Amino acid sequence: MTSQAPRRLVDEAAVLDGAHPHGYLLVNAGTAPAQDTRGWRTEPDLLPGTVLHLHPRTVLSRGRGGRGTVVLLGHPVDVAAGIIEGDRIAGRLAGTWDLGGQDALVREAASLGGRWTLLAAPRADAAPVAELLVVPDTHATQPVFSAVAGGRFALASTPALVARTLELAVDEPALTLLEELRRRRGGAVTYLPGRRTAYLGLEPLAPNCLLRVRLRPEDPPTVRQERFWPWRQREETTDVRAVYRAFRERLAAHAQLLAGLGRPALSLTAGWDSRVTAAVAQDALRAGDGFAFTYVNPRDARGGRAAMADVTGASAVSAQLGIPHRVLRWRQPPPGGTFDVLHRRTYAPLLPSRGAAHAMWADLPRDGSLVQLQSNGGETGTTFIRARTAEPLSPLRLARMMMGASEGLEDLAGQMYDGYQEYAAMTAERLLGYDHHDVFYWEQRMGRWGWQKFTDGDFGHRILLPFNDRVLLETMLSLPYPQREAKVLFQRMLAEEPAARLPARRTTGRAAPETTAATRLGALTRRVGTLLPGAAGRLGHRAGGRLERLDRERVRLTGLDRLTFPRGYAVLPASATGSVPTSVPTSREAARSASRPGWVRTELPGGTMTLEAHPALPHAQVPLEDGGVLVLGEPVDVETGLVGAAEVARALAEQLRTHPGTPAAALAAVEQRAATLAGGWLVLLSTPARTVVLPDPLASLGLHLLQDGSGVVSHAGLVPAPTTCLGADHLLAAAGPLGLVPLHPVPLPVLVDLPGAARHAADQGWTRRSRLARHTELLGSRGPVWLGLTGKEASRELLALLAEAQVDVHTVSWWDRLAPDEGADPVFAASALAADAGVPHRVVGLREDVDGSHGDPGRAAREVADAALAQTWPAQDGRDRLPVSDALDQALPEDAVLWLGSQPSPPRALGAPAGPAAVCCSPRLVDLVQGVRPVALPFSDRLLTLPPR
């Protein structure tokens, strides 16, 4: 027996809602519609002699006048009048028809924004011949396909609706042509060119053209295409200021009207067009609970920086604008599933790329409220085809323009464009001074390929295009070509709206090397040297270059010192004890090697030990008689509300000093209290009877014991002597004062009664939830909250807790674009979590700057971070590890605190073998992020797993 794949359940209601979205089918009386229209509503005799079938989500507006009926399908927008109500617009058009005739009707309709198809039918007694007029919007984004067969007529929004209604045969040579074009253009945009479609007898309506359809009962139907634009000579101007004013005003008005048609969602990349749309639509997006989104295929991100830059650049711009941003995973739909069915039904017999369409359909709201602002069409008014020649138009020239080729295609040109110039009236005389390169892009690339991209969004919501506006495009096209190619209008817009610009690399910060006076002096010396003659000039140039090189090296070393062993420490003998065997380095040698430039050196009580601490590591010491308390890091005493090394050190020392019991009982009580601190810390308690070193529940600062027990360091690489790595389930103890007796590992339960501490906390009313809530409340006082979001359960819990507490939280995720596909899973999951919670989410890449660049400053900073990571954590497993320090330093504010959902391993039972290898041999998340911003660890609390939930 052969096994069969399980049949997927298809949601027929979703197929009805998605297939041929916002579509229509118009047939003459007596013509049976395609089966695809089952469940659609019908409008018989709305237009004389026809039946109009409308998709459930298609919006119909109508206006009636003395000359006839005007019907608008879709979402028209009267930008000049500020009207978005379709019936009002249709009524105004009907009035224009009455007053000025059909030509005035067409011109007024052609000046509308939005996305629509116009059908105008004269009254039977108002014209000698019944003629239906069909006009598309500016780019024909809601396309029109028509055919006549056997006395039957059909006109529809997708090819398949007409073909299935009239039983048209597939045009096999056209499909073969498309496959050949795809093969020759290898992954680039291709489409059926000219007037070719996938069905024999099916014709597309080109942008800037209209259809005249004659439907008389006594005669066969006829369809004729006619160019209606341009209707006046192009007038060129070099007054960029005036053009910019008109451009900005019109684009802003259009975008804001479109955003008012629903909940706005901006499709945003690092590109010019969408960032310009973001600049003019930002207020409407914020007011309308809008957001921005970017879809990406991890495979494309691995293939180049551009795809990654679209994500990180859009994420950065959204953050600057104060607009939530969502990242969607480009992916194929399950075969045989609901989306597969509705997609095939819409595009048959051709299947365009579907990963983006499926991502939007699956991941964006499909409640009917969403309107997507899509920025295609901007290049119609700037420039797309840059290889411009004076060569006369011909099928061969058109074919090369489409394929971006300068030679070849002689064998295919006829199949592609024979007859097209006549069909589209594409002649110099008819184009009235408009460049055929611009018109070709407008009518072919946008008209023949673009409609599919817009339908891709329509499957789940509605796509609307701020650049789909003839008045706007005429304004842009009035500039000379060099200014349009330079995108001067876009440049001015982004100069006025700096938040919509891609952020420049920051040259200062905790991890970013700062440009110093020496570097500036070196550059000045070189410039002066170039102005001096002879040897003096050469000497000045060399001197300036040397200054710059020396300063770059100083900055590099400073960065290495900052990021190597971040938040590290070493507690080592102040002098040699002589207890170390001669076969290994002495304690004095170990102490000397641990000393690093810029680290803080502190003598500990008794004078036998010293602390060497990274300058970013908070620490506090409280001496006591014959001992003392040392606290490193950022501990939190949840029950008393104490935060920070200084406060906790004073509290522990005070308890040790004032405890009413014996010294042993006092030390036991303080050990218990220290062990139940939350956060990231290390506590050292020293008394004449005993010395104890306790790590936090994550051992987040590291815990390495010298082999002879004479000292403790955060990282094994700090000393040349052998060390033993310990996890959070052990502490270190010595039977005497600090430095006089060697330290030994002791299982935590031997000295600390965690179950007893949990019972005491429960008796006081603490639960897991209340303890975690109190901890997060205390952590919130440290600075702005940036949650490292991964999509795991801990991140989900923290995000929900912060939202419930109404904390102003931002979230951040980082992505190595060269990682396998699953490496991107946390980014997509985190993006969805943040979107559901309504909090900002920032995505940063680890291999380049946010704009995709890999210039000298960024490359140097990442090389320093990489060298620091390699020195701190030598790769024992052969894997390369990417530092995240530069990415976080570029994305996070200076005063940010990075919150992590890192959770401790469950405490081991007494006597169970320890297994600290994962803590010691490979850097964990908490290790990779230290050194750039303060870190908060809300789950680092031994009592969280013990009290009632």
Coordinates of N, CA and C in Angstrom, one line a residue, residues 313-406:
G313 N 16.5 48.7 8.4 CA 16.3 50.1 8.1 C 14.9 50.5 8.4
A314 N 13.9 49.6 8.0 CA 12.5 49.9 8.3 C 12.2 49.9 9.8
S315 N 12.8 49.0 10.5 CA 12.7 48.9 11.9 C 13.2 50.2 12.6
A316 N 14.3 50.7 12.1 CA 14.9 51.9 12.7 C 14.1 53.1 12.4
V317 N 13.6 53.3 11.2 CA 12.8 54.4 10.8 C 11.5 54.4 11.5
S318 N 10.9 53.2 11.7 CA 9.6 53.1 12.4 C 9.8 53.6 13.9
A319 N 11.0 53.2 14.5 CA 11.2 53.6 15.8 C 11.4 55.1 15.9
Q320 N 12.1 55.7 14.9 CA 12.3 57.1 15.0 C 10.9 57.9 14.8
L321 N 10.0 57.3 14.0 CA 8.7 58.0 13.8 C 7.7 57.7 14.9
G322 N 8.1 56.7 15.8 CA 7.1 56.4 16.8 C 6.0 55.5 16.3
I323 N 6.3 54.7 15.3 CA 5.2 53.8 14.7 C 5.6 52.4 15.0
P324 N 4.7 51.5 15.5 CA 5.1 50.1 15.7 C 5.4 49.5 14.4
H325 N 6.4 48.5 14.5 CA 6.9 47.8 13.3 C 6.8 46.3 13.4
R326 N 6.3 45.7 12.4 CA 6.2 44.2 12.4 C 7.0 43.6 11.3
V327 N 7.6 42.5 11.5 CA 8.4 41.7 10.5 C 7.7 40.4 10.2
L328 N 7.4 40.2 8.9 CA 6.6 39.0 8.5 C 7.6 38.1 7.8
R329 N 7.4 36.8 8.0 CA 8.2 35.8 7.3 C 7.6 35.4 6.0
W330 N 8.4 35.8 4.9 CA 8.0 35.3 3.6 C 8.1 33.8 3.6
R331 N 7.0 33.2 3.1 CA 7.0 31.7 3.2 C 6.0 31.2 2.2
Q332 N 6.2 30.0 1.7 CA 5.2 29.3 0.9 C 4.1 28.8 1.7
P333 N 2.9 28.8 1.1 CA 1.7 28.2 1.8 C 1.7 26.7 1.8
P334 N 1.1 26.0 2.7 CA 0.9 24.6 2.7 C 0.2 24.1 1.4
P335 N 0.7 23.2 0.7 CA 0.0 22.7 -0.5 C -1.4 22.2 -0.2
G336 N -2.4 22.6 -0.9 CA -3.8 22.1 -0.7 C -4.5 22.8 0.4
G337 N -3.9 23.7 1.0 CA -4.5 24.5 2.1 C -5.4 25.6 1.6
T338 N -6.0 26.3 2.5 CA -6.9 27.4 2.1 C -6.3 28.4 1.2
F339 N -5.1 28.9 1.6 CA -4.5 30.0 0.8 C -4.1 29.4 -0.6
D340 N -3.6 28.2 -0.6 CA -3.2 27.6 -1.9 C -4.4 27.6 -2.8
V341 N -5.5 27.2 -2.3 CA -6.7 27.1 -3.2 C -7.1 28.5 -3.7
L342 N -7.2 29.5 -2.8 CA -7.7 30.8 -3.3 C -6.7 31.5 -4.2
H343 N -5.4 31.2 -3.9 CA -4.4 31.8 -4.8 C -4.4 31.2 -6.2
R344 N -4.5 29.9 -6.3 CA -4.6 29.3 -7.6 C -5.8 29.7 -8.3
R345 N -6.9 29.8 -7.6 CA -8.2 30.2 -8.3 C -8.1 31.6 -8.9
T346 N -7.4 32.5 -8.2 CA -7.3 33.8 -8.7 C -6.3 34.0 -9.9
Y347 N -5.2 33.3 -9.8 CA -4.1 33.5 -10.8 C -4.1 32.5 -11.9
A348 N -4.9 31.5 -11.9 CA -4.9 30.5 -12.9 C -4.8 31.1 -14.3
P349 N -4.1 30.5 -15.2 CA -3.2 29.3 -15.1 C -1.8 29.6 -14.6
L350 N -1.5 30.9 -14.4 CA -0.1 31.2 -14.0 C -0.1 31.3 -12.5
L351 N 1.1 31.0 -11.9 CA 1.3 31.2 -10.5 C 2.5 32.1 -10.2
P352 N 2.2 33.4 -9.9 CA 3.4 34.2 -9.6 C 3.9 33.9 -8.2
S353 N 5.0 34.5 -7.8 CA 5.6 34.3 -6.5 C 4.5 34.5 -5.5
R354 N 4.5 33.7 -4.5 CA 3.4 33.7 -3.5 C 3.8 33.8 -2.1
G355 N 5.1 33.9 -1.8 CA 5.6 33.9 -0.4 C 5.1 35.2 0.3
A356 N 5.2 36.3 -0.4 CA 4.9 37.6 0.3 C 3.3 37.6 0.5
A357 N 2.6 37.2 -0.6 CA 1.1 37.2 -0.5 C 0.7 36.3 0.7
H358 N 1.3 35.2 0.8 CA 0.9 34.3 1.9 C 1.2 34.9 3.3
A359 N 2.4 35.5 3.4 CA 2.8 36.1 4.7 C 1.8 37.2 5.1
M360 N 1.4 38.0 4.2 CA 0.5 39.1 4.5 C -0.9 38.5 4.9
W361 N -1.3 37.5 4.1 CA -2.7 36.9 4.4 C -2.7 36.2 5.7
A362 N -1.6 35.5 6.0 CA -1.5 34.7 7.2 C -1.3 35.5 8.5
D363 N -0.5 36.6 8.4 CA 0.0 37.3 9.6 C -0.6 38.6 9.9
L364 N -1.3 39.2 8.9 CA -1.9 40.5 9.1 C -3.4 40.3 9.4
P365 N -4.0 41.3 10.1 CA -5.4 41.2 10.4 C -6.3 41.0 9.2
R366 N -7.3 40.2 9.2 CA -8.2 40.0 8.1 C -9.6 40.2 8.6
D367 N -9.8 41.3 9.4 CA -11.1 41.6 9.9 C -11.8 42.7 9.1
G368 N -11.2 43.1 7.9 CA -11.9 44.0 7.1 C -11.5 45.5 7.4
S369 N -10.7 45.7 8.5 CA -10.4 47.1 8.9 C -9.1 47.6 8.3
L370 N -8.3 46.7 7.8 CA -6.9 47.1 7.5 C -6.8 47.7 6.0
V371 N -6.2 48.8 5.9 CA -5.8 49.3 4.6 C -4.3 49.5 4.5
Q372 N -3.7 48.9 3.6 CA -2.2 48.9 3.4 C -1.8 50.0 2.5
L373 N -0.9 50.9 3.0 CA -0.3 51.9 2.1 C 0.9 51.3 1.4
Q374 N 0.8 51.2 0.1 CA 1.9 50.6 -0.7 C 2.5 51.6 -1.6
S375 N 3.8 51.7 -1.6 CA 4.5 52.9 -2.2 C 4.9 52.6 -3.7
N376 N 4.5 51.6 -4.3 CA 4.8 51.4 -5.7 C 4.2 52.5 -6.5
G377 N 4.9 52.8 -7.6 CA 4.4 53.9 -8.5 C 5.3 55.2 -8.3
G378 N 6.0 55.3 -7.2 CA 6.9 56.4 -7.1 C 7.9 56.6 -8.2
E379 N 8.4 55.4 -8.7 CA 9.4 55.5 -9.7 C 8.8 55.9 -11.1
T380 N 7.5 55.9 -11.2 CA 6.9 56.4 -12.4 C 7.3 57.9 -12.5
G381 N 7.3 58.6 -11.4 CA 7.5 60.0 -11.3 C 9.0 60.4 -11.1
T382 N 9.8 59.4 -10.8 CA 11.3 59.7 -10.7 C 11.9 59.1 -11.9
T383 N 12.4 57.9 -11.7 CA 13.0 57.2 -12.9 C 13.2 55.7 -12.6
F384 N 12.9 54.9 -13.5 CA 13.2 53.5 -13.4 C 14.2 53.0 -14.5
I385 N 13.8 53.2 -15.7 CA 14.6 52.8 -16.8 C 15.7 53.9 -17.0
R386 N 17.0 53.5 -16.7 CA 18.0 54.5 -16.8 C 18.9 54.4 -18.0
A387 N 18.8 53.3 -18.7 CA 19.6 53.1 -20.0 C 18.7 53.7 -21.1
R388 N 18.7 55.0 -21.2 CA 17.9 55.7 -22.2 C 18.6 56.1 -23.5
T389 N 18.0 55.8 -24.6 CA 18.5 56.1 -25.9 C 17.5 56.8 -26.7
A390 N 18.0 57.4 -27.8 CA 17.1 58.0 -28.8 C 16.7 57.1 -29.8
E391 N 16.9 55.8 -29.7 CA 16.5 54.8 -30.6 C 15.0 54.8 -30.8
P392 N 14.5 54.8 -32.0 CA 13.1 54.8 -32.3 C 12.4 53.5 -31.7
L393 N 11.2 53.7 -31.2 CA 10.5 52.5 -30.7 C 10.2 51.5 -31.7
S394 N 10.4 50.2 -31.3 CA 10.1 49.1 -32.1 C 9.9 47.9 -31.2
P395 N 9.4 46.8 -31.7 CA 9.2 45.7 -30.8 C 10.6 45.3 -30.1
L396 N 11.7 45.4 -30.9 CA 13.0 45.0 -30.3 C 13.4 46.0 -29.2
R397 N 13.2 47.3 -29.4 CA 13.5 48.2 -28.4 C 12.7 48.1 -27.2
L398 N 11.4 47.8 -27.4 CA 10.5 47.6 -26.2 C 10.9 46.4 -25.4
A399 N 11.3 45.3 -26.2 CA 11.7 44.1 -25.5 C 12.9 44.3 -24.7
R400 N 13.9 45.0 -25.2 CA 15.1 45.3 -24.4 C 14.8 46.2 -23.2
M401 N 13.9 47.1 -23.4 CA 13.6 48.0 -22.2 C 13.0 47.1 -21.1
M402 N 12.1 46.2 -21.5 CA 11.5 45.4 -20.5 C 12.5 44.5 -19.7
M403 N 13.4 43.9 -20.5 CA 14.3 43.0 -19.9 C 15.6 43.6 -19.4
G404 N 15.7 44.9 -19.5 CA 16.9 45.6 -19.0 C 18.1 45.2 -19.8
A405 N 18.0 45.0 -21.1 CA 19.1 44.5 -21.9 C 19.5 45.6 -22.9
S406 N 20.7 45.5 -23.3 CA 21.2 46.4 -24.4 C 21.5 45.7 -25.7

